[in-house]
Amino acid sequence: MTEAILLVGGKGTRLRPLTVNTPKPMVPAAGVPFLTHQLARARAAGVEHIVLATSYLAEVFEPYFGDGSALGLHLEYVTEEEPLGTGGAIRNVASRLRSGPQDPVLIFNGDILTGLDIKALVAVHETSGADVSLHLTRVADPRAYGLVPTDADGRVQAFLEKPQTPEEIVTDQINAGAYVFRRSVIDAIPAGRPVSVERETFPDLLASGAHLQGMVDSTYWLDLGTPQAFVRGSADLVLGRAPSPAVPGRCGDRLILPTATVAPDAKLTGGTVIGEGAVIGPGARIDATTVLPGARVDEGAVLSASLIGENAHVGARTILSDVVVGDGATVGADNELRAGARVWCDAVVAPSSIRFSSDE
Ligand code: GTP
């Protein structure tokens, strides 16, 4: 039985202010902490033992997931005193693995939403005899990612992190953040110091002649590192476009958690999710938006592609498009915010104080 390591210790800086109080994998997507979807998908693929490599806000994971038995899993937690980076985090949990030296171990980044066929990745690893196998996906603009060109047999030829010049963009295949490592390769990562698996471990392995195998799987894939992507991913889970056994309810245009209150004439569309205890006022129109637990949206507010933090408050008739409202913040009535605006946790935007200017 293959076991897995989940990397959940990053600071999630791109997702601030949502990650000020909550580590990225614990921010709710489609009504449950995002990590729940990954754990449920791993379980569905037959994984039973998972070690969570924690660092930033490490203390919140175990009280929520416990020993994992509610998900049919056996979970363990290992916390880094100082962040060790992706490779250092993998090495740091090695003592908890039960696999033998030649056995495959799955490793997942904690912020990827994907329909990857996990069993197929393990099968590719075993039939190719690779030291490490990587899930690769194709993207239109690979500049923000790590490029992984492969030969005709899928064998990795190079690792090119965040290429900038056109000459460097030799492929549209990128590292999709899911790997299978031969156990002995994990034990060989240097211990006790920060190591980046993308920048150090993989290039070093390649240089030493190791066999790294890529598997291109072009099913649903999204890196939830930015607010725009997080909101998109949550909506796709609700809509059923992104597969997860952990969505708490039927997939459809909207997901309303049991203790939320929604006015009968409020219009919720595009995979909007309304968290526990949230209150949506009359005539509000909310599209492709995640409203976290305890938040309040007053009458006539118009929200799209936005993330409303826990216990935040959006006043009447306020318009928000592509906006993050931090936990506990208030955006008073009759405001208009757009295009990536972020209201910090507990901040207060007075009524009628912000308008979005358009060229007239
Ligand atoms: P940004 O700060 O917004 O870039 O996000 P991040 O901190 O999550 O970094 P990144 O997206 O590059 O991390 C990829 C994955 O590795 C995520 O699942 C992180 O939680 C995890 N990760 C990154 N650094 C560490 C670390 O030092 N320790 C552990 N345990 N996990 C890490």
mmCIF file of C-alpha atoms and ligand atoms in Angstrom:
data_model
loop_
_atom_site.group_PDB
_atom_site.id
_atom_site.type_symbol
_atom_site.label_atom_id
_atom_site.label_comp_id
_atom_site.label_asym_id
_atom_site.label_seq_id
_atom_site.Cartn_x
_atom_site.Cartn_y
_atom_site.Cartn_z
ATOM 1 C CA MET A 1 0.000 0.000 0.000
ATOM 2 C CA THR A 2 1.556 3.273 -1.116
ATOM 3 C CA GLU A 3 1.895 5.943 1.566
ATOM 4 C CA ALA A 4 2.075 9.700 1.018
ATOM 5 C CA ILE A 5 3.635 12.924 2.250
ATOM 6 C CA LEU A 6 1.658 16.157 1.982
ATOM 7 C CA LEU A 7 3.590 19.430 2.015
ATOM 8 C CA VAL A 8 1.496 21.947 3.923
ATOM 9 C CA GLY A 9 4.062 24.204 5.606
ATOM 10 C CA GLY A 10 4.306 27.150 3.188
ATOM 11 C CA LYS A 11 3.498 30.707 4.268
ATOM 12 C CA GLY A 12 1.026 31.244 1.428
ATOM 13 C CA THR A 13 2.150 34.843 0.935
ATOM 14 C CA ARG A 14 0.341 35.234 -2.388
ATOM 15 C CA LEU A 15 -2.965 34.412 -0.731
ATOM 16 C CA ARG A 16 -2.739 37.077 1.985
ATOM 17 C CA PRO A 17 -4.729 38.266 3.874
ATOM 18 C CA LEU A 18 -6.581 34.924 3.894
ATOM 19 C CA THR A 19 -3.435 33.198 5.113
ATOM 20 C CA VAL A 20 -2.762 35.638 7.955
ATOM 21 C CA ASN A 21 -4.772 33.544 10.435
ATOM 22 C CA THR A 22 -5.133 30.306 8.479
ATOM 23 C CA PRO A 23 -2.527 28.262 6.595
ATOM 24 C CA LYS A 24 -3.399 27.950 2.902
ATOM 25 C CA PRO A 25 -4.414 24.256 3.015
ATOM 26 C CA MET A 26 -6.929 25.060 5.802
ATOM 27 C CA VAL A 27 -8.736 27.877 3.936
ATOM 28 C CA PRO A 28 -12.187 26.487 3.057
ATOM 29 C CA ALA A 29 -12.843 25.626 -0.594
ATOM 30 C CA ALA A 30 -16.358 24.385 -1.396
ATOM 31 C CA GLY A 31 -17.221 24.395 2.296
ATOM 32 C CA VAL A 32 -14.340 22.396 3.807
ATOM 33 C CA PRO A 33 -10.644 23.126 4.394
ATOM 34 C CA PHE A 34 -8.969 22.719 1.017
ATOM 35 C CA LEU A 35 -6.732 19.950 2.365
ATOM 36 C CA THR A 36 -9.817 17.758 2.913
ATOM 37 C CA HIS A 37 -10.239 17.427 -0.856
ATOM 38 C CA GLN A 38 -6.651 16.275 -1.290
ATOM 39 C CA LEU A 39 -6.864 13.811 1.579
ATOM 40 C CA ALA A 40 -10.134 12.380 0.246
ATOM 41 C CA ARG A 41 -8.735 12.010 -3.269
ATOM 42 C CA ALA A 42 -5.621 10.250 -1.954
ATOM 43 C CA ARG A 43 -7.810 7.924 0.114
ATOM 44 C CA ALA A 44 -9.961 7.168 -2.935
ATOM 45 C CA ALA A 45 -6.770 6.165 -4.767
ATOM 46 C CA GLY A 46 -5.967 3.628 -2.042
ATOM 47 C CA VAL A 47 -3.545 5.652 0.114
ATOM 48 C CA GLU A 48 -4.020 4.948 3.847
ATOM 49 C CA HIS A 49 -1.014 6.446 5.627
ATOM 50 C CA ILE A 50 -0.257 10.152 5.114
ATOM 51 C CA VAL A 51 2.366 12.281 6.852
ATOM 52 C CA LEU A 52 1.637 16.006 6.897
ATOM 53 C CA ALA A 53 4.789 18.158 6.783
ATOM 54 C CA THR A 54 3.761 21.310 8.658
ATOM 55 C CA SER A 55 5.535 24.537 9.537
ATOM 56 C CA TYR A 56 3.596 27.834 9.201
ATOM 57 C CA LEU A 57 0.630 27.874 11.651
ATOM 58 C CA ALA A 58 1.326 24.174 12.220
ATOM 59 C CA GLU A 59 -0.841 23.919 15.323
ATOM 60 C CA VAL A 60 -4.195 24.090 13.487
ATOM 61 C CA PHE A 61 -3.981 20.899 11.433
ATOM 62 C CA GLU A 62 -4.106 18.187 14.097
ATOM 63 C CA PRO A 63 -7.059 19.581 16.106
ATOM 64 C CA TYR A 64 -9.111 19.537 12.887
ATOM 65 C CA PHE A 65 -8.070 16.261 11.234
ATOM 66 C CA GLY A 66 -6.953 14.311 14.318
ATOM 67 C CA ASP A 67 -5.728 10.808 13.530
ATOM 68 C CA GLY A 68 -7.518 10.920 10.161
ATOM 69 C CA SER A 69 -9.934 8.084 10.980
ATOM 70 C CA ALA A 70 -12.977 10.196 9.986
ATOM 71 C CA LEU A 71 -11.563 10.099 6.445
ATOM 72 C CA GLY A 72 -10.505 6.461 6.668
ATOM 73 C CA LEU A 73 -6.859 7.506 6.921
ATOM 74 C CA HIS A 74 -4.009 7.222 9.359
ATOM 75 C CA LEU A 75 -2.524 10.731 9.603
ATOM 76 C CA GLU A 76 0.718 11.805 11.244
ATOM 77 C CA TYR A 77 2.078 15.325 11.697
ATOM 78 C CA VAL A 78 5.683 16.478 11.652
ATOM 79 C CA THR A 79 6.463 20.155 12.315
ATOM 80 C CA GLU A 80 9.633 21.943 11.257
ATOM 81 C CA GLU A 81 11.081 24.322 13.844
ATOM 82 C CA GLU A 82 12.345 26.477 10.974
ATOM 83 C CA PRO A 83 10.841 26.056 7.494
ATOM 84 C CA LEU A 84 12.988 23.573 5.577
ATOM 85 C CA GLY A 85 11.613 24.192 2.077
ATOM 86 C CA THR A 86 9.944 21.515 -0.013
ATOM 87 C CA GLY A 87 12.890 19.065 -0.136
ATOM 88 C CA GLY A 88 13.900 19.653 3.481
ATOM 89 C CA ALA A 89 10.313 19.014 4.566
ATOM 90 C CA ILE A 90 10.227 15.701 2.674
ATOM 91 C CA ARG A 91 13.515 14.576 4.272
ATOM 92 C CA ASN A 92 12.334 15.704 7.695
ATOM 93 C CA VAL A 93 9.394 13.263 7.737
ATOM 94 C CA ALA A 94 11.403 10.257 6.464
ATOM 95 C CA SER A 95 11.536 8.590 9.885
ATOM 96 C CA ARG A 96 7.730 8.261 9.872
ATOM 97 C CA LEU A 97 7.609 6.329 6.601
ATOM 98 C CA ARG A 98 6.976 2.603 6.721
ATOM 99 C CA SER A 99 8.013 1.813 3.138
ATOM 100 C CA GLY A 100 11.102 -0.217 2.322
ATOM 101 C CA PRO A 101 14.047 1.382 0.435
ATOM 102 C CA GLN A 102 12.749 0.403 -3.017
ATOM 103 C CA ASP A 103 9.065 1.175 -2.367
ATOM 104 C CA PRO A 104 7.232 4.123 -3.971
ATOM 105 C CA VAL A 105 6.185 7.088 -1.776
ATOM 106 C CA LEU A 106 3.706 9.667 -3.048
ATOM 107 C CA ILE A 107 4.367 13.359 -2.402
ATOM 108 C CA PHE A 108 1.844 16.151 -2.955
ATOM 109 C CA ASN A 109 2.077 19.931 -2.763
ATOM 110 C CA GLY A 110 -0.688 21.082 -0.450
ATOM 111 C CA ASP A 111 -2.149 23.721 -2.743
ATOM 112 C CA ILE A 112 -2.958 21.868 -5.955
ATOM 113 C CA LEU A 113 -6.473 21.010 -7.102
ATOM 114 C CA THR A 114 -6.322 18.289 -9.718
ATOM 115 C CA GLY A 115 -8.077 15.306 -11.215
ATOM 116 C CA LEU A 116 -4.734 13.498 -11.559
ATOM 117 C CA ASP A 117 -5.032 9.723 -11.827
ATOM 118 C CA ILE A 118 -2.868 8.982 -8.788
ATOM 119 C CA LYS A 119 -2.812 5.223 -9.400
ATOM 120 C CA ALA A 120 -1.635 5.811 -12.982
ATOM 121 C CA LEU A 121 1.299 7.899 -11.705
ATOM 122 C CA VAL A 122 2.344 5.075 -9.373
ATOM 123 C CA ALA A 123 1.959 2.584 -12.246
ATOM 124 C CA VAL A 124 4.176 4.723 -14.528
ATOM 125 C CA HIS A 125 6.749 4.875 -11.743
ATOM 126 C CA GLU A 126 6.770 1.109 -11.333
ATOM 127 C CA THR A 127 6.826 0.158 -15.006
ATOM 128 C CA SER A 128 9.506 2.721 -15.916
ATOM 129 C CA GLY A 129 11.694 1.777 -12.939
ATOM 130 C CA ALA A 130 12.310 5.480 -12.279
ATOM 131 C CA ASP A 131 13.913 6.941 -9.171
ATOM 132 C CA VAL A 132 11.356 9.765 -9.176
ATOM 133 C CA SER A 133 8.205 10.168 -11.294
ATOM 134 C CA LEU A 134 6.482 13.514 -11.717
ATOM 135 C CA HIS A 135 2.995 14.584 -12.728
ATOM 136 C CA LEU A 136 3.347 17.096 -15.550
ATOM 137 C CA THR A 137 0.591 19.273 -16.943
ATOM 138 C CA ARG A 138 0.460 21.612 -19.938
ATOM 139 C CA VAL A 139 -0.244 25.331 -19.508
ATOM 140 C CA ALA A 140 -0.637 28.150 -22.017
ATOM 141 C CA ASP A 141 1.761 30.513 -20.236
ATOM 142 C CA PRO A 142 4.460 28.553 -18.413
ATOM 143 C CA ARG A 143 6.513 31.544 -17.178
ATOM 144 C CA ALA A 144 5.381 31.295 -13.542
ATOM 145 C CA TYR A 145 6.163 27.582 -13.295
ATOM 146 C CA GLY A 146 8.947 25.036 -13.461
ATOM 147 C CA LEU A 147 9.319 23.679 -16.994
ATOM 148 C CA VAL A 148 10.038 19.966 -17.422
ATOM 149 C CA PRO A 149 10.936 18.898 -20.969
ATOM 150 C CA THR A 150 10.901 15.138 -21.570
ATOM 151 C CA ASP A 151 12.108 12.854 -24.373
ATOM 152 C CA ALA A 152 9.862 10.608 -26.476
ATOM 153 C CA ASP A 153 9.746 8.005 -23.682
ATOM 154 C CA GLY A 154 8.746 10.571 -21.054
ATOM 155 C CA ARG A 155 12.172 10.687 -19.440
ATOM 156 C CA VAL A 156 12.938 14.093 -17.923
ATOM 157 C CA GLN A 157 15.662 16.047 -19.723
ATOM 158 C CA ALA A 158 15.904 19.239 -17.664
ATOM 159 C CA PHE A 159 14.355 21.442 -14.983
ATOM 160 C CA LEU A 160 13.940 25.082 -15.887
ATOM 161 C CA GLU A 161 12.467 27.102 -12.988
ATOM 162 C CA LYS A 162 10.389 30.135 -13.961
ATOM 163 C CA PRO A 163 11.857 30.747 -17.440
ATOM 164 C CA GLN A 164 11.813 34.361 -18.600
ATOM 165 C CA THR A 165 13.280 34.553 -22.097
ATOM 166 C CA PRO A 166 11.500 33.019 -25.123
ATOM 167 C CA GLU A 167 14.548 30.764 -25.740
ATOM 168 C CA GLU A 168 14.092 29.233 -22.280
ATOM 169 C CA ILE A 169 10.482 28.280 -22.974
ATOM 170 C CA VAL A 170 11.294 24.965 -24.622
ATOM 171 C CA THR A 171 8.094 23.151 -23.618
ATOM 172 C CA ASP A 172 4.624 23.799 -22.228
ATOM 173 C CA GLN A 173 4.970 20.907 -19.746
ATOM 174 C CA ILE A 174 5.248 22.050 -16.144
ATOM 175 C CA ASN A 175 5.877 20.432 -12.787
ATOM 176 C CA ALA A 176 2.353 19.901 -11.454
ATOM 177 C CA GLY A 177 3.339 19.312 -7.807
ATOM 178 C CA ALA A 178 2.727 15.566 -7.400
ATOM 179 C CA TYR A 179 5.543 13.020 -7.342
ATOM 180 C CA VAL A 180 6.399 9.420 -6.632
ATOM 181 C CA PHE A 181 9.821 8.975 -5.006
ATOM 182 C CA ARG A 182 11.675 5.731 -4.492
ATOM 183 C CA ARG A 183 11.981 5.696 -0.694
ATOM 184 C CA SER A 184 15.800 5.547 -0.768
ATOM 185 C CA VAL A 185 15.874 8.818 -2.761
ATOM 186 C CA ILE A 186 14.071 10.570 0.123
ATOM 187 C CA ASP A 187 16.628 9.258 2.617
ATOM 188 C CA ALA A 188 19.449 10.668 0.456
ATOM 189 C CA ILE A 189 18.175 14.295 0.652
ATOM 190 C CA PRO A 190 20.484 16.230 3.027
ATOM 191 C CA ALA A 191 18.935 16.465 6.515
ATOM 192 C CA GLY A 192 18.665 19.441 8.834
ATOM 193 C CA ARG A 193 18.925 22.286 6.340
ATOM 194 C CA PRO A 194 16.562 23.979 3.874
ATOM 195 C CA VAL A 195 16.378 22.216 0.517
ATOM 196 C CA SER A 196 14.194 23.032 -2.480
ATOM 197 C CA VAL A 197 13.088 19.904 -4.280
ATOM 198 C CA GLU A 198 12.437 21.914 -7.456
ATOM 199 C CA ARG A 199 15.691 23.918 -7.487
ATOM 200 C CA GLU A 200 18.130 21.523 -5.864
ATOM 201 C CA THR A 201 17.008 17.906 -5.495
ATOM 202 C CA PHE A 202 15.622 17.386 -9.007
ATOM 203 C CA PRO A 203 18.474 19.120 -10.912
ATOM 204 C CA ASP A 204 21.083 17.313 -8.746
ATOM 205 C CA LEU A 205 19.427 13.946 -9.359
ATOM 206 C CA LEU A 206 19.389 14.599 -13.090
ATOM 207 C CA ALA A 207 23.040 15.650 -13.094
ATOM 208 C CA SER A 208 23.999 12.457 -11.266
ATOM 209 C CA GLY A 209 22.324 10.308 -13.932
ATOM 210 C CA ALA A 210 19.212 9.336 -11.965
ATOM 211 C CA HIS A 211 16.076 8.305 -13.877
ATOM 212 C CA LEU A 212 13.312 10.904 -13.576
ATOM 213 C CA GLN A 213 10.119 10.074 -15.403
ATOM 214 C CA GLY A 214 7.396 12.523 -16.393
ATOM 215 C CA MET A 215 3.737 11.615 -16.823
ATOM 216 C CA VAL A 216 1.663 14.196 -18.669
ATOM 217 C CA ASP A 217 -1.910 14.080 -17.358
ATOM 218 C CA SER A 218 -4.000 16.898 -18.750
ATOM 219 C CA THR A 219 -7.097 16.501 -16.590
ATOM 220 C CA TYR A 220 -8.242 19.371 -14.349
ATOM 221 C CA TRP A 221 -5.284 21.136 -12.713
ATOM 222 C CA LEU A 222 -5.091 24.398 -10.803
ATOM 223 C CA ASP A 223 -2.474 25.866 -8.467
ATOM 224 C CA LEU A 224 -4.563 27.573 -5.775
ATOM 225 C CA GLY A 225 -1.756 29.906 -4.709
ATOM 226 C CA THR A 226 -3.430 33.197 -5.665
ATOM 227 C CA PRO A 227 -6.830 34.574 -4.612
ATOM 228 C CA GLN A 228 -8.118 34.440 -8.205
ATOM 229 C CA ALA A 229 -7.139 30.788 -8.529
ATOM 230 C CA PHE A 230 -8.482 29.896 -5.088
ATOM 231 C CA VAL A 231 -11.893 31.359 -5.861
ATOM 232 C CA ARG A 232 -11.907 29.633 -9.257
ATOM 233 C CA GLY A 233 -10.967 26.297 -7.692
ATOM 234 C CA SER A 234 -13.640 26.530 -5.010
ATOM 235 C CA ALA A 235 -16.283 27.369 -7.648
ATOM 236 C CA ASP A 236 -15.097 24.491 -9.871
ATOM 237 C CA LEU A 237 -15.456 22.077 -6.955
ATOM 238 C CA VAL A 238 -19.020 23.290 -6.362
ATOM 239 C CA LEU A 239 -19.839 23.085 -10.072
ATOM 240 C CA GLY A 240 -18.392 19.571 -10.272
ATOM 241 C CA ARG A 241 -15.740 20.575 -12.811
ATOM 242 C CA ALA A 242 -12.981 19.714 -10.339
ATOM 243 C CA PRO A 243 -13.387 16.217 -8.911
ATOM 244 C CA SER A 244 -13.492 15.658 -5.147
ATOM 245 C CA PRO A 245 -15.294 13.107 -2.983
ATOM 246 C CA ALA A 246 -15.288 15.663 -0.125
ATOM 247 C CA VAL A 247 -17.700 18.351 -1.385
ATOM 248 C CA PRO A 248 -20.323 18.506 1.404
ATOM 249 C CA GLY A 249 -23.469 18.392 -0.727
ATOM 250 C CA ARG A 250 -24.625 17.939 -4.293
ATOM 251 C CA CYS A 251 -22.620 19.680 -7.000
ATOM 252 C CA GLY A 252 -24.435 22.453 -8.844
ATOM 253 C CA ASP A 253 -24.628 26.208 -9.300
ATOM 254 C CA ARG A 254 -24.313 26.894 -5.584
ATOM 255 C CA LEU A 255 -23.493 25.255 -2.275
ATOM 256 C CA ILE A 256 -25.179 26.556 0.859
ATOM 257 C CA LEU A 257 -23.866 25.078 4.096
ATOM 258 C CA PRO A 258 -26.621 23.909 6.487
ATOM 259 C CA THR A 259 -26.468 26.723 9.051
ATOM 260 C CA ALA A 260 -26.234 29.593 6.515
ATOM 261 C CA THR A 261 -29.211 31.907 5.973
ATOM 262 C CA VAL A 262 -29.957 33.093 2.451
ATOM 263 C CA ALA A 263 -32.805 35.507 1.600
ATOM 264 C CA PRO A 264 -35.281 33.848 -0.800
ATOM 265 C CA ASP A 265 -34.691 36.404 -3.562
ATOM 266 C CA ALA A 266 -30.889 36.408 -3.353
ATOM 267 C CA LYS A 267 -29.339 35.051 -6.554
ATOM 268 C CA LEU A 268 -26.390 32.674 -6.143
ATOM 269 C CA THR A 269 -24.673 31.396 -9.289
ATOM 270 C CA GLY A 270 -21.452 30.105 -10.841
ATOM 271 C CA GLY A 271 -20.351 27.775 -8.042
ATOM 272 C CA THR A 272 -20.846 30.246 -5.205
ATOM 273 C CA VAL A 273 -20.458 28.752 -1.738
ATOM 274 C CA ILE A 274 -22.027 30.190 1.412
ATOM 275 C CA GLY A 275 -20.254 28.988 4.558
ATOM 276 C CA GLU A 276 -21.702 27.953 7.897
ATOM 277 C CA GLY A 277 -23.540 30.671 9.765
ATOM 278 C CA ALA A 278 -23.156 33.203 6.939
ATOM 279 C CA VAL A 279 -26.115 35.503 6.232
ATOM 280 C CA ILE A 280 -27.060 36.735 2.754
ATOM 281 C CA GLY A 281 -29.526 39.607 2.525
ATOM 282 C CA PRO A 282 -32.455 40.208 0.146
ATOM 283 C CA GLY A 283 -31.704 40.868 -3.498
ATOM 284 C CA ALA A 284 -27.978 40.148 -3.190
ATOM 285 C CA ARG A 285 -26.428 38.767 -6.384
ATOM 286 C CA ILE A 286 -23.388 36.571 -5.855
ATOM 287 C CA ASP A 287 -21.511 34.825 -8.668
ATOM 288 C CA ALA A 288 -18.528 32.432 -8.485
ATOM 289 C CA THR A 289 -17.702 33.693 -4.990
ATOM 290 C CA THR A 290 -16.619 32.016 -1.766
ATOM 291 C CA VAL A 291 -18.292 33.389 1.356
ATOM 292 C CA LEU A 292 -16.570 31.971 4.442
ATOM 293 C CA PRO A 293 -18.307 31.011 7.697
ATOM 294 C CA GLY A 294 -19.992 33.740 9.705
ATOM 295 C CA ALA A 295 -19.730 36.413 7.008
ATOM 296 C CA ARG A 296 -22.632 38.782 6.284
ATOM 297 C CA VAL A 297 -23.608 40.183 2.898
ATOM 298 C CA ASP A 298 -26.328 42.837 3.054
ATOM 299 C CA GLU A 299 -29.221 43.538 0.722
ATOM 300 C CA GLY A 300 -28.549 44.377 -2.889
ATOM 301 C CA ALA A 301 -24.800 43.707 -2.732
ATOM 302 C CA VAL A 302 -23.323 42.429 -6.022
ATOM 303 C CA LEU A 303 -20.333 40.089 -5.686
ATOM 304 C CA SER A 304 -18.390 38.209 -8.333
ATOM 305 C CA ALA A 305 -15.211 36.113 -8.291
ATOM 306 C CA SER A 306 -14.454 37.276 -4.750
ATOM 307 C CA LEU A 307 -13.499 35.750 -1.439
ATOM 308 C CA ILE A 308 -15.250 37.015 1.692
ATOM 309 C CA GLY A 309 -13.353 36.122 4.867
ATOM 310 C CA GLU A 310 -14.694 34.641 8.090
ATOM 311 C CA ASN A 311 -17.033 36.991 9.954
ATOM 312 C CA ALA A 312 -16.439 39.740 7.381
ATOM 313 C CA HIS A 313 -19.259 42.126 6.515
ATOM 314 C CA VAL A 314 -20.215 43.512 3.091
ATOM 315 C CA GLY A 315 -22.662 46.419 3.280
ATOM 316 C CA ALA A 316 -25.808 47.015 1.248
ATOM 317 C CA ARG A 317 -25.480 47.671 -2.498
ATOM 318 C CA THR A 318 -21.697 47.329 -2.400
ATOM 319 C CA ILE A 319 -20.146 45.938 -5.589
ATOM 320 C CA LEU A 320 -17.118 43.630 -5.339
ATOM 321 C CA SER A 321 -15.486 42.009 -8.350
ATOM 322 C CA ASP A 322 -12.243 39.998 -8.020
ATOM 323 C CA VAL A 323 -11.749 41.192 -4.432
ATOM 324 C CA VAL A 324 -10.541 39.567 -1.213
ATOM 325 C CA VAL A 325 -12.107 40.746 2.049
ATOM 326 C CA GLY A 326 -10.014 39.544 4.990
ATOM 327 C CA ASP A 327 -11.394 37.840 8.099
ATOM 328 C CA GLY A 328 -13.409 40.223 10.271
ATOM 329 C CA ALA A 329 -13.170 43.153 7.830
ATOM 330 C CA THR A 330 -16.072 45.449 6.994
ATOM 331 C CA VAL A 331 -16.753 47.016 3.623
ATOM 332 C CA GLY A 332 -19.513 49.519 4.318
ATOM 333 C CA ALA A 333 -22.570 50.125 2.136
ATOM 334 C CA ASP A 334 -22.399 51.675 -1.342
ATOM 335 C CA ASN A 335 -18.762 50.976 -2.154
ATOM 336 C CA GLU A 336 -17.315 49.594 -5.364
ATOM 337 C CA LEU A 337 -14.053 47.609 -5.383
ATOM 338 C CA ARG A 338 -12.592 45.669 -8.281
ATOM 339 C CA ALA A 339 -9.586 44.105 -9.961
ATOM 340 C CA GLY A 340 -7.547 42.406 -7.260
ATOM 341 C CA ALA A 341 -8.311 44.768 -4.347
ATOM 342 C CA ARG A 342 -7.548 43.206 -0.959
ATOM 343 C CA VAL A 343 -9.168 44.466 2.235
ATOM 344 C CA TRP A 344 -6.988 43.441 5.178
ATOM 345 C CA CYS A 345 -8.272 41.439 8.145
ATOM 346 C CA ASP A 346 -10.392 43.545 10.546
ATOM 347 C CA ALA A 347 -10.053 46.664 8.347
ATOM 348 C CA VAL A 348 -13.045 48.964 7.960
ATOM 349 C CA VAL A 349 -13.973 50.639 4.682
ATOM 350 C CA ALA A 350 -16.470 53.401 5.499
ATOM 351 C CA PRO A 351 -19.762 53.554 3.567
ATOM 352 C CA SER A 352 -19.693 55.362 0.204
ATOM 353 C CA SER A 353 -15.928 55.889 0.316
ATOM 354 C CA ILE A 354 -14.549 53.949 -2.661
ATOM 355 C CA ARG A 355 -15.721 54.108 -6.255
ATOM 356 C CA PHE A 356 -14.144 52.400 -9.218
ATOM 357 C CA SER A 357 -13.428 55.043 -11.807
ATOM 358 C CA SER A 358 -14.040 54.213 -15.423
ATOM 359 C CA ASP A 359 -12.816 56.313 -18.343
ATOM 360 C CA GLU A 360 -15.746 58.250 -19.649
HETATM 361 P P1 GTP B 1 3.568 31.431 -1.545
HETATM 362 O O1 GTP B 1 4.250 32.023 -0.339
HETATM 363 O O2 GTP B 1 2.348 32.211 -1.909
HETATM 364 O O3 GTP B 1 4.492 31.189 -2.698
HETATM 365 O O4 GTP B 1 2.994 29.970 -1.137
HETATM 366 P P2 GTP B 1 3.724 28.735 -0.395
HETATM 367 O O5 GTP B 1 4.377 29.218 0.854
HETATM 368 O O6 GTP B 1 2.693 27.666 -0.218
HETATM 369 O O7 GTP B 1 4.848 28.258 -1.395
HETATM 370 P P3 GTP B 1 4.741 27.265 -2.623
HETATM 371 O O8 GTP B 1 3.419 27.451 -3.294
HETATM 372 O O9 GTP B 1 5.962 27.387 -3.430
HETATM 373 O O10 GTP B 1 4.801 25.843 -1.908
HETATM 374 C C1 GTP B 1 4.487 24.637 -2.557
HETATM 375 C C2 GTP B 1 4.018 23.639 -1.518
HETATM 376 O O11 GTP B 1 5.054 23.325 -0.593
HETATM 377 C C3 GTP B 1 2.865 24.150 -0.687
HETATM 378 O O12 GTP B 1 1.984 23.081 -0.466
HETATM 379 C C4 GTP B 1 3.518 24.600 0.603
HETATM 380 O O13 GTP B 1 2.646 24.454 1.720
HETATM 381 C C5 GTP B 1 4.703 23.657 0.728
HETATM 382 N N1 GTP B 1 5.882 24.279 1.348
HETATM 383 C C6 GTP B 1 6.593 25.325 0.865
HETATM 384 N N2 GTP B 1 7.635 25.592 1.682
HETATM 385 C C7 GTP B 1 7.555 24.705 2.708
HETATM 386 C C8 GTP B 1 8.362 24.476 3.870
HETATM 387 O O14 GTP B 1 9.352 25.156 4.155
HETATM 388 N N3 GTP B 1 7.984 23.446 4.694
HETATM 389 C C9 GTP B 1 6.882 22.671 4.431
HETATM 390 N N4 GTP B 1 6.574 21.702 5.282
HETATM 391 N N5 GTP B 1 6.108 22.854 3.334
HETATM 392 C C10 GTP B 1 6.452 23.854 2.491
#
